[in-house]
Amino acid sequence: MFHSNTNYQRLQGSYLFSTIARKVNAFKETHPEVELIRLGIGDVTQPIAPSIIKAMHAAVEEMGNPDTFHGYAPDLGYDFLRKAIAGEYREMGCSIAEDEVFVSDGAKSDSANIQEIFHKDAKVAVCDPVYPVYVDSNVMAGRSGEWETEKNRYSRYIYMTCSEENGFTPEFPEEDPDMIYLCFPNNPTGMTISKEKLQEWVDYANRIGAVIIYDAAYEAYISDPEVPHSIYQCSGAETCAIEIRSFSKNAGFTGVRLGFTVVPKALKDADGISMNSLWARRHGTCYNGAPYIIQKAGEAVYSEQGQKEIREQIAYYMKNAAYIREGLESIGLTVYGGVNAPYIWLKCPDGMDSWTFFDRLLTEAHVVGTPGSGFGAAGEGFFRLTAFGTYENTVAAVERIKAWLA
Ligand code: MLT
């Protein structure tokens, strides 16, 4: 009789957003009359911008014409998109070449898959709280050790607690990791890291011979000039960092899927093996390229008009973020994030735990959010709201929360 991958037995519960969806659906079934407002999963609500849709339409037409039809995409991405992405890095002052950019179907897949090019025994460091994909993908790969119920943590991971005390930025761990996952602007806390602090992380990773897997999915939300948009704005990052980016949050591609990962050619393992060539090999074997239509849409994101339109959308969501922040602060809640990021991280009032707050918010105020403890033990007592709703729903949700807690 065959055996399944036993690592999967170590996964805790189901994927966070699946658990939430199940709870919400159960409530909807028993209360069909209730209009819920969903500020849980970070899914966008604004349609894809007109100039991007126009490019997508044109690409659809090309696909229907024998002279312009495209079959399999190049597995690493079309040159036109890789060039546009490398161009954006150049504008940020980072020297990233086109062949260091790998186009994919989104940052979630890349952040789950990137661990495959590391040694099976690599030591993994994650922030706590953390985007669960980094944790679960390494559990599946067998790097987590056992789940320790009393600690709410895996035995083999190196956890870097991000708390109110350290301003939700991680400190160097006592034990040296091989792989360090960092996400800034942060999901779930909505907090950022300064350029100076990120430089310290780059220097640290180079010193100990570790790789930082830097998830910059929310970089478009940065307005503070002191906050870096890319880890490659730090010197020496090309020898210790991989960066993952998304088109979901800046351009509303959650439903069409597009992202990319940067793996510099200078990034080599202890034996001098190029991580760029390993990721290219993995892409070539496991992936047949993001669709032409979607990559053309991605190219349009970089056009002058595309940039103008997506900036308007980002401003729209950040207006929501400000509304949530200010509304919750006005009733005395402690609130973090929401300034350079579309997530608001609030402290549950009266010492309430995260899931109790979730259940009560759902059943009493009819607003859906995400319990902080779902992102890790250190998220207990916190709760995440997203700014990705419509403005009208955001205003209504904040008013419901105010009335509920008054
Ligand atoms: C979230 O809500 O944390 C994100 O939407 C999840 C994701 O981007 O995969």
JSON list of C-alpha atoms in Angstrom, two decimals, residues 173-366:
[
{"chain": "A", "resi": 173, "resn": "PRO", "atom": "CA", "xyz": [17.60, 35.38, 15.90]},
{"chain": "A", "resi": 174, "resn": "GLU", "atom": "CA", "xyz": [19.97, 33.71, 18.36]},
{"chain": "A", "resi": 175, "resn": "GLU", "atom": "CA", "xyz": [20.42, 30.69, 16.10]},
{"chain": "A", "resi": 176, "resn": "ASP", "atom": "CA", "xyz": [21.69, 31.22, 12.53]},
{"chain": "A", "resi": 177, "resn": "PRO", "atom": "CA", "xyz": [19.09, 30.43, 9.86]},
{"chain": "A", "resi": 178, "resn": "ASP", "atom": "CA", "xyz": [19.71, 29.48, 6.20]},
{"chain": "A", "resi": 179, "resn": "MET", "atom": "CA", "xyz": [16.49, 30.96, 4.85]},
{"chain": "A", "resi": 180, "resn": "ILE", "atom": "CA", "xyz": [14.89, 34.11, 6.29]},
{"chain": "A", "resi": 181, "resn": "TYR", "atom": "CA", "xyz": [11.41, 35.15, 5.19]},
{"chain": "A", "resi": 182, "resn": "LEU", "atom": "CA", "xyz": [10.72, 38.87, 5.46]},
{"chain": "A", "resi": 183, "resn": "CYS", "atom": "CA", "xyz": [7.64, 40.67, 4.16]},
{"chain": "A", "resi": 184, "resn": "PHE", "atom": "CA", "xyz": [7.52, 44.48, 4.08]},
{"chain": "A", "resi": 185, "resn": "PRO", "atom": "CA", "xyz": [5.18, 46.35, 4.05]},
{"chain": "A", "resi": 186, "resn": "ASN", "atom": "CA", "xyz": [4.08, 43.55, 6.28]},
{"chain": "A", "resi": 187, "resn": "ASN", "atom": "CA", "xyz": [1.21, 41.18, 5.94]},
{"chain": "A", "resi": 188, "resn": "PRO", "atom": "CA", "xyz": [-0.47, 40.95, 8.43]},
{"chain": "A", "resi": 189, "resn": "THR", "atom": "CA", "xyz": [0.63, 43.89, 10.62]},
{"chain": "A", "resi": 190, "resn": "GLY", "atom": "CA", "xyz": [0.74, 46.59, 7.94]},
{"chain": "A", "resi": 191, "resn": "MET", "atom": "CA", "xyz": [4.02, 47.81, 9.45]},
{"chain": "A", "resi": 192, "resn": "THR", "atom": "CA", "xyz": [7.18, 48.71, 7.54]},
{"chain": "A", "resi": 193, "resn": "ILE", "atom": "CA", "xyz": [10.95, 48.48, 7.87]},
{"chain": "A", "resi": 194, "resn": "SER", "atom": "CA", "xyz": [13.33, 51.41, 7.46]},
{"chain": "A", "resi": 195, "resn": "LYS", "atom": "CA", "xyz": [16.05, 51.34, 4.82]},
{"chain": "A", "resi": 196, "resn": "GLU", "atom": "CA", "xyz": [18.66, 51.41, 7.58]},
{"chain": "A", "resi": 197, "resn": "LYS", "atom": "CA", "xyz": [17.16, 48.42, 9.39]},
{"chain": "A", "resi": 198, "resn": "LEU", "atom": "CA", "xyz": [16.77, 46.45, 6.15]},
{"chain": "A", "resi": 199, "resn": "GLN", "atom": "CA", "xyz": [20.42, 47.17, 5.34]},
{"chain": "A", "resi": 200, "resn": "GLU", "atom": "CA", "xyz": [21.31, 45.63, 8.72]},
{"chain": "A", "resi": 201, "resn": "TRP", "atom": "CA", "xyz": [19.39, 42.49, 7.71]},
{"chain": "A", "resi": 202, "resn": "VAL", "atom": "CA", "xyz": [21.23, 42.34, 4.39]},
{"chain": "A", "resi": 203, "resn": "ASP", "atom": "CA", "xyz": [24.58, 42.71, 6.13]},
{"chain": "A", "resi": 204, "resn": "TYR", "atom": "CA", "xyz": [23.59, 40.04, 8.65]},
{"chain": "A", "resi": 205, "resn": "ALA", "atom": "CA", "xyz": [22.48, 37.59, 5.92]},
{"chain": "A", "resi": 206, "resn": "ASN", "atom": "CA", "xyz": [25.72, 38.12, 4.00]},
{"chain": "A", "resi": 207, "resn": "ARG", "atom": "CA", "xyz": [27.74, 37.66, 7.18]},
{"chain": "A", "resi": 208, "resn": "ILE", "atom": "CA", "xyz": [26.13, 34.35, 8.18]},
{"chain": "A", "resi": 209, "resn": "GLY", "atom": "CA", "xyz": [25.60, 33.04, 4.63]},
{"chain": "A", "resi": 210, "resn": "ALA", "atom": "CA", "xyz": [21.79, 33.05, 4.66]},
{"chain": "A", "resi": 211, "resn": "VAL", "atom": "CA", "xyz": [19.25, 34.04, 2.01]},
{"chain": "A", "resi": 212, "resn": "ILE", "atom": "CA", "xyz": [16.49, 36.56, 2.67]},
{"chain": "A", "resi": 213, "resn": "ILE", "atom": "CA", "xyz": [13.30, 35.75, 0.78]},
{"chain": "A", "resi": 214, "resn": "TYR", "atom": "CA", "xyz": [11.81, 39.22, 0.61]},
{"chain": "A", "resi": 215, "resn": "ASP", "atom": "CA", "xyz": [8.11, 39.45, -0.12]},
{"chain": "A", "resi": 216, "resn": "ALA", "atom": "CA", "xyz": [7.45, 42.96, -1.43]},
{"chain": "A", "resi": 217, "resn": "ALA", "atom": "CA", "xyz": [3.88, 42.34, -2.61]},
{"chain": "A", "resi": 218, "resn": "TYR", "atom": "CA", "xyz": [2.66, 45.54, -0.96]},
{"chain": "A", "resi": 219, "resn": "GLU", "atom": "CA", "xyz": [5.46, 47.93, -1.99]},
{"chain": "A", "resi": 220, "resn": "ALA", "atom": "CA", "xyz": [3.09, 50.08, -4.08]},
{"chain": "A", "resi": 221, "resn": "TYR", "atom": "CA", "xyz": [1.44, 51.26, -0.85]},
{"chain": "A", "resi": 222, "resn": "ILE", "atom": "CA", "xyz": [4.58, 52.94, 0.48]},
{"chain": "A", "resi": 223, "resn": "SER", "atom": "CA", "xyz": [4.37, 56.71, 0.66]},
{"chain": "A", "resi": 224, "resn": "ASP", "atom": "CA", "xyz": [7.11, 57.37, 3.22]},
{"chain": "A", "resi": 225, "resn": "PRO", "atom": "CA", "xyz": [10.40, 58.11, 1.40]},
{"chain": "A", "resi": 226, "resn": "GLU", "atom": "CA", "xyz": [12.39, 56.48, 4.22]},
{"chain": "A", "resi": 227, "resn": "VAL", "atom": "CA", "xyz": [10.77, 53.10, 3.55]},
{"chain": "A", "resi": 228, "resn": "PRO", "atom": "CA", "xyz": [12.49, 50.95, 0.89]},
{"chain": "A", "resi": 229, "resn": "HIS", "atom": "CA", "xyz": [10.44, 49.60, -2.03]},
{"chain": "A", "resi": 230, "resn": "SER", "atom": "CA", "xyz": [12.90, 46.82, -2.76]},
{"chain": "A", "resi": 231, "resn": "ILE", "atom": "CA", "xyz": [15.56, 44.94, -0.81]},
{"chain": "A", "resi": 232, "resn": "TYR", "atom": "CA", "xyz": [17.90, 45.63, -3.74]},
{"chain": "A", "resi": 233, "resn": "GLN", "atom": "CA", "xyz": [17.96, 49.26, -2.61]},
{"chain": "A", "resi": 234, "resn": "CYS", "atom": "CA", "xyz": [20.31, 47.96, 0.10]},
{"chain": "A", "resi": 235, "resn": "SER", "atom": "CA", "xyz": [23.91, 47.39, -0.85]},
{"chain": "A", "resi": 236, "resn": "GLY", "atom": "CA", "xyz": [25.01, 43.78, -1.05]},
{"chain": "A", "resi": 237, "resn": "ALA", "atom": "CA", "xyz": [21.46, 42.40, -1.41]},
{"chain": "A", "resi": 238, "resn": "GLU", "atom": "CA", "xyz": [22.29, 40.74, -4.72]},
{"chain": "A", "resi": 239, "resn": "THR", "atom": "CA", "xyz": [24.42, 38.16, -2.91]},
{"chain": "A", "resi": 240, "resn": "CYS", "atom": "CA", "xyz": [21.84, 37.31, -0.24]},
{"chain": "A", "resi": 241, "resn": "ALA", "atom": "CA", "xyz": [18.29, 38.13, -1.36]},
{"chain": "A", "resi": 242, "resn": "ILE", "atom": "CA", "xyz": [15.46, 36.87, -3.51]},
{"chain": "A", "resi": 243, "resn": "GLU", "atom": "CA", "xyz": [12.54, 39.26, -4.00]},
{"chain": "A", "resi": 244, "resn": "ILE", "atom": "CA", "xyz": [8.94, 38.29, -4.73]},
{"chain": "A", "resi": 245, "resn": "ARG", "atom": "CA", "xyz": [6.42, 40.72, -6.21]},
{"chain": "A", "resi": 246, "resn": "SER", "atom": "CA", "xyz": [2.78, 40.65, -7.20]},
{"chain": "A", "resi": 247, "resn": "PHE", "atom": "CA", "xyz": [0.43, 42.38, -9.63]},
{"chain": "A", "resi": 248, "resn": "SER", "atom": "CA", "xyz": [-2.52, 41.52, -7.37]},
{"chain": "A", "resi": 249, "resn": "LYS", "atom": "CA", "xyz": [-2.36, 44.33, -4.88]},
{"chain": "A", "resi": 250, "resn": "ASN", "atom": "CA", "xyz": [-1.01, 47.16, -7.02]},
{"chain": "A", "resi": 251, "resn": "ALA", "atom": "CA", "xyz": [-3.08, 46.48, -10.16]},
{"chain": "A", "resi": 252, "resn": "GLY", "atom": "CA", "xyz": [-5.99, 44.29, -9.05]},
{"chain": "A", "resi": 253, "resn": "PHE", "atom": "CA", "xyz": [-4.81, 41.04, -10.68]},
{"chain": "A", "resi": 254, "resn": "THR", "atom": "CA", "xyz": [-6.00, 38.73, -7.86]},
{"chain": "A", "resi": 255, "resn": "GLY", "atom": "CA", "xyz": [-8.40, 37.02, -10.27]},
{"chain": "A", "resi": 256, "resn": "VAL", "atom": "CA", "xyz": [-6.11, 36.90, -13.32]},
{"chain": "A", "resi": 257, "resn": "ARG", "atom": "CA", "xyz": [-2.83, 35.94, -11.59]},
{"chain": "A", "resi": 258, "resn": "LEU", "atom": "CA", "xyz": [0.54, 37.48, -12.34]},
{"chain": "A", "resi": 259, "resn": "GLY", "atom": "CA", "xyz": [3.66, 37.95, -10.28]},
{"chain": "A", "resi": 260, "resn": "PHE", "atom": "CA", "xyz": [7.42, 37.65, -10.50]},
{"chain": "A", "resi": 261, "resn": "THR", "atom": "CA", "xyz": [10.49, 36.70, -8.55]},
{"chain": "A", "resi": 262, "resn": "VAL", "atom": "CA", "xyz": [13.92, 38.24, -8.81]},
{"chain": "A", "resi": 263, "resn": "VAL", "atom": "CA", "xyz": [16.87, 35.90, -8.29]},
{"chain": "A", "resi": 264, "resn": "PRO", "atom": "CA", "xyz": [20.16, 37.71, -8.87]},
{"chain": "A", "resi": 265, "resn": "LYS", "atom": "CA", "xyz": [22.91, 35.85, -10.71]},
{"chain": "A", "resi": 266, "resn": "ALA", "atom": "CA", "xyz": [25.32, 36.80, -7.91]},
{"chain": "A", "resi": 267, "resn": "LEU", "atom": "CA", "xyz": [23.34, 34.71, -5.43]},
{"chain": "A", "resi": 268, "resn": "LYS", "atom": "CA", "xyz": [25.31, 31.48, -4.95]},
{"chain": "A", "resi": 269, "resn": "ASP", "atom": "CA", "xyz": [25.13, 28.71, -2.37]},
{"chain": "A", "resi": 270, "resn": "ALA", "atom": "CA", "xyz": [28.04, 27.43, -0.26]},
{"chain": "A", "resi": 271, "resn": "ASP", "atom": "CA", "xyz": [29.30, 25.34, -3.21]},
{"chain": "A", "resi": 272, "resn": "GLY", "atom": "CA", "xyz": [29.06, 28.22, -5.67]},
{"chain": "A", "resi": 273, "resn": "ILE", "atom": "CA", "xyz": [25.85, 26.94, -7.28]},
{"chain": "A", "resi": 274, "resn": "SER", "atom": "CA", "xyz": [23.79, 29.69, -8.86]},
{"chain": "A", "resi": 275, "resn": "MET", "atom": "CA", "xyz": [20.30, 30.04, -7.35]},
{"chain": "A", "resi": 276, "resn": "ASN", "atom": "CA", "xyz": [19.29, 31.89, -10.54]},
{"chain": "A", "resi": 277, "resn": "SER", "atom": "CA", "xyz": [20.00, 28.81, -12.64]},
{"chain": "A", "resi": 278, "resn": "LEU", "atom": "CA", "xyz": [18.23, 26.51, -10.15]},
{"chain": "A", "resi": 279, "resn": "TRP", "atom": "CA", "xyz": [15.10, 28.69, -10.20]},
{"chain": "A", "resi": 280, "resn": "ALA", "atom": "CA", "xyz": [15.25, 28.82, -14.02]},
{"chain": "A", "resi": 281, "resn": "ARG", "atom": "CA", "xyz": [15.52, 25.02, -14.05]},
{"chain": "A", "resi": 282, "resn": "ARG", "atom": "CA", "xyz": [12.60, 24.66, -11.67]},
{"chain": "A", "resi": 283, "resn": "HIS", "atom": "CA", "xyz": [10.47, 27.11, -13.69]},
{"chain": "A", "resi": 284, "resn": "GLY", "atom": "CA", "xyz": [11.31, 25.32, -16.93]},
{"chain": "A", "resi": 285, "resn": "THR", "atom": "CA", "xyz": [10.36, 21.93, -15.53]},
{"chain": "A", "resi": 286, "resn": "CYS", "atom": "CA", "xyz": [7.27, 22.77, -13.50]},
{"chain": "A", "resi": 287, "resn": "TYR", "atom": "CA", "xyz": [5.75, 25.73, -15.26]},
{"chain": "A", "resi": 288, "resn": "ASN", "atom": "CA", "xyz": [4.68, 26.65, -18.79]},
{"chain": "A", "resi": 289, "resn": "GLY", "atom": "CA", "xyz": [4.61, 30.40, -18.41]},
{"chain": "A", "resi": 290, "resn": "ALA", "atom": "CA", "xyz": [1.93, 32.94, -17.45]},
{"chain": "A", "resi": 291, "resn": "PRO", "atom": "CA", "xyz": [-0.61, 33.48, -20.26]},
{"chain": "A", "resi": 292, "resn": "TYR", "atom": "CA", "xyz": [0.30, 35.95, -23.04]},
{"chain": "A", "resi": 293, "resn": "ILE", "atom": "CA", "xyz": [-2.92, 37.92, -22.45]},
{"chain": "A", "resi": 294, "resn": "ILE", "atom": "CA", "xyz": [-2.09, 38.41, -18.80]},
{"chain": "A", "resi": 295, "resn": "GLN", "atom": "CA", "xyz": [1.55, 39.30, -19.45]},
{"chain": "A", "resi": 296, "resn": "LYS", "atom": "CA", "xyz": [0.39, 41.94, -21.98]},
{"chain": "A", "resi": 297, "resn": "ALA", "atom": "CA", "xyz": [-1.85, 43.30, -19.24]},
{"chain": "A", "resi": 298, "resn": "GLY", "atom": "CA", "xyz": [1.16, 43.27, -16.93]},
{"chain": "A", "resi": 299, "resn": "GLU", "atom": "CA", "xyz": [3.16, 45.24, -19.48]},
{"chain": "A", "resi": 300, "resn": "ALA", "atom": "CA", "xyz": [0.39, 47.87, -19.58]},
{"chain": "A", "resi": 301, "resn": "VAL", "atom": "CA", "xyz": [0.75, 48.33, -15.81]},
{"chain": "A", "resi": 302, "resn": "TYR", "atom": "CA", "xyz": [4.15, 49.88, -16.58]},
{"chain": "A", "resi": 303, "resn": "SER", "atom": "CA", "xyz": [2.82, 52.31, -19.21]},
{"chain": "A", "resi": 304, "resn": "GLU", "atom": "CA", "xyz": [2.42, 55.98, -18.25]},
{"chain": "A", "resi": 305, "resn": "GLN", "atom": "CA", "xyz": [-1.37, 55.71, -18.31]},
{"chain": "A", "resi": 306, "resn": "GLY", "atom": "CA", "xyz": [-1.31, 52.37, -16.46]},
{"chain": "A", "resi": 307, "resn": "GLN", "atom": "CA", "xyz": [0.84, 53.88, -13.71]},
{"chain": "A", "resi": 308, "resn": "LYS", "atom": "CA", "xyz": [-1.50, 56.86, -13.39]},
{"chain": "A", "resi": 309, "resn": "GLU", "atom": "CA", "xyz": [-4.54, 54.64, -13.11]},
{"chain": "A", "resi": 310, "resn": "ILE", "atom": "CA", "xyz": [-3.10, 52.22, -10.59]},
{"chain": "A", "resi": 311, "resn": "ARG", "atom": "CA", "xyz": [-1.89, 55.09, -8.42]},
{"chain": "A", "resi": 312, "resn": "GLU", "atom": "CA", "xyz": [-5.47, 56.31, -8.27]},
{"chain": "A", "resi": 313, "resn": "GLN", "atom": "CA", "xyz": [-6.61, 52.88, -7.11]},
{"chain": "A", "resi": 314, "resn": "ILE", "atom": "CA", "xyz": [-3.90, 52.69, -4.48]},
{"chain": "A", "resi": 315, "resn": "ALA", "atom": "CA", "xyz": [-4.96, 56.14, -3.22]},
{"chain": "A", "resi": 316, "resn": "TYR", "atom": "CA", "xyz": [-8.55, 54.87, -3.07]},
{"chain": "A", "resi": 317, "resn": "TYR", "atom": "CA", "xyz": [-7.57, 51.93, -0.87]},
{"chain": "A", "resi": 318, "resn": "MET", "atom": "CA", "xyz": [-5.34, 54.10, 1.29]},
{"chain": "A", "resi": 319, "resn": "LYS", "atom": "CA", "xyz": [-8.29, 56.44, 1.89]},
{"chain": "A", "resi": 320, "resn": "ASN", "atom": "CA", "xyz": [-10.09, 53.36, 3.24]},
{"chain": "A", "resi": 321, "resn": "ALA", "atom": "CA", "xyz": [-7.08, 52.53, 5.39]},
{"chain": "A", "resi": 322, "resn": "ALA", "atom": "CA", "xyz": [-7.08, 56.03, 6.89]},
{"chain": "A", "resi": 323, "resn": "TYR", "atom": "CA", "xyz": [-10.82, 55.82, 7.52]},
{"chain": "A", "resi": 324, "resn": "ILE", "atom": "CA", "xyz": [-10.43, 52.52, 9.39]},
{"chain": "A", "resi": 325, "resn": "ARG", "atom": "CA", "xyz": [-7.44, 53.71, 11.40]},
{"chain": "A", "resi": 326, "resn": "GLU", "atom": "CA", "xyz": [-8.98, 56.99, 12.43]},
{"chain": "A", "resi": 327, "resn": "GLY", "atom": "CA", "xyz": [-12.41, 55.46, 13.12]},
{"chain": "A", "resi": 328, "resn": "LEU", "atom": "CA", "xyz": [-11.00, 52.78, 15.39]},
{"chain": "A", "resi": 329, "resn": "GLU", "atom": "CA", "xyz": [-8.63, 55.15, 17.15]},
{"chain": "A", "resi": 330, "resn": "SER", "atom": "CA", "xyz": [-11.55, 57.50, 17.82]},
{"chain": "A", "resi": 331, "resn": "ILE", "atom": "CA", "xyz": [-13.15, 54.82, 19.99]},
{"chain": "A", "resi": 332, "resn": "GLY", "atom": "CA", "xyz": [-9.94, 54.22, 21.88]},
{"chain": "A", "resi": 333, "resn": "LEU", "atom": "CA", "xyz": [-8.66, 51.10, 20.09]},
{"chain": "A", "resi": 334, "resn": "THR", "atom": "CA", "xyz": [-4.92, 50.59, 19.65]},
{"chain": "A", "resi": 335, "resn": "VAL", "atom": "CA", "xyz": [-4.24, 50.39, 15.93]},
{"chain": "A", "resi": 336, "resn": "TYR", "atom": "CA", "xyz": [-1.10, 49.68, 13.88]},
{"chain": "A", "resi": 337, "resn": "GLY", "atom": "CA", "xyz": [-0.35, 49.67, 10.16]},
{"chain": "A", "resi": 338, "resn": "GLY", "atom": "CA", "xyz": [-2.55, 51.24, 7.52]},
{"chain": "A", "resi": 339, "resn": "VAL", "atom": "CA", "xyz": [-0.13, 54.09, 6.70]},
{"chain": "A", "resi": 340, "resn": "ASN", "atom": "CA", "xyz": [2.20, 52.53, 4.12]},
{"chain": "A", "resi": 341, "resn": "ALA", "atom": "CA", "xyz": [0.19, 49.34, 3.77]},
{"chain": "A", "resi": 342, "resn": "PRO", "atom": "CA", "xyz": [-3.40, 48.26, 3.11]},
{"chain": "A", "resi": 343, "resn": "TYR", "atom": "CA", "xyz": [-3.68, 46.28, 6.37]},
{"chain": "A", "resi": 344, "resn": "ILE", "atom": "CA", "xyz": [-4.78, 47.53, 9.76]},
{"chain": "A", "resi": 345, "resn": "TRP", "atom": "CA", "xyz": [-3.65, 45.54, 12.77]},
{"chain": "A", "resi": 346, "resn": "LEU", "atom": "CA", "xyz": [-5.75, 46.28, 15.80]},
{"chain": "A", "resi": 347, "resn": "LYS", "atom": "CA", "xyz": [-5.44, 45.15, 19.38]},
{"chain": "A", "resi": 348, "resn": "CYS", "atom": "CA", "xyz": [-8.59, 43.34, 20.46]},
{"chain": "A", "resi": 349, "resn": "PRO", "atom": "CA", "xyz": [-10.26, 45.33, 23.24]},
{"chain": "A", "resi": 350, "resn": "ASP", "atom": "CA", "xyz": [-10.63, 44.12, 26.84]},
{"chain": "A", "resi": 351, "resn": "GLY", "atom": "CA", "xyz": [-8.02, 41.38, 26.43]},
{"chain": "A", "resi": 352, "resn": "MET", "atom": "CA", "xyz": [-10.31, 39.45, 24.06]},
{"chain": "A", "resi": 353, "resn": "ASP", "atom": "CA", "xyz": [-8.57, 36.69, 22.11]},
{"chain": "A", "resi": 354, "resn": "SER", "atom": "CA", "xyz": [-8.43, 36.87, 18.31]},
{"chain": "A", "resi": 355, "resn": "TRP", "atom": "CA", "xyz": [-10.98, 34.13, 17.47]},
{"chain": "A", "resi": 356, "resn": "THR", "atom": "CA", "xyz": [-13.49, 35.40, 20.06]},
{"chain": "A", "resi": 357, "resn": "PHE", "atom": "CA", "xyz": [-13.18, 38.84, 18.48]},
{"chain": "A", "resi": 358, "resn": "PHE", "atom": "CA", "xyz": [-13.64, 37.27, 15.05]},
{"chain": "A", "resi": 359, "resn": "ASP", "atom": "CA", "xyz": [-16.77, 35.35, 16.11]},
{"chain": "A", "resi": 360, "resn": "ARG", "atom": "CA", "xyz": [-18.32, 38.31, 17.88]},
{"chain": "A", "resi": 361, "resn": "LEU", "atom": "CA", "xyz": [-17.52, 40.74, 15.09]},
{"chain": "A", "resi": 362, "resn": "LEU", "atom": "CA", "xyz": [-19.10, 38.30, 12.63]},
{"chain": "A", "resi": 363, "resn": "THR", "atom": "CA", "xyz": [-22.21, 37.45, 14.58]},
{"chain": "A", "resi": 364, "resn": "GLU", "atom": "CA", "xyz": [-22.86, 40.76, 16.35]},
{"chain": "A", "resi": 365, "resn": "ALA", "atom": "CA", "xyz": [-21.53, 43.44, 13.99]},
{"chain": "A", "resi": 366, "resn": "HIS", "atom": "CA", "xyz": [-21.68, 41.41, 10.77]}
]
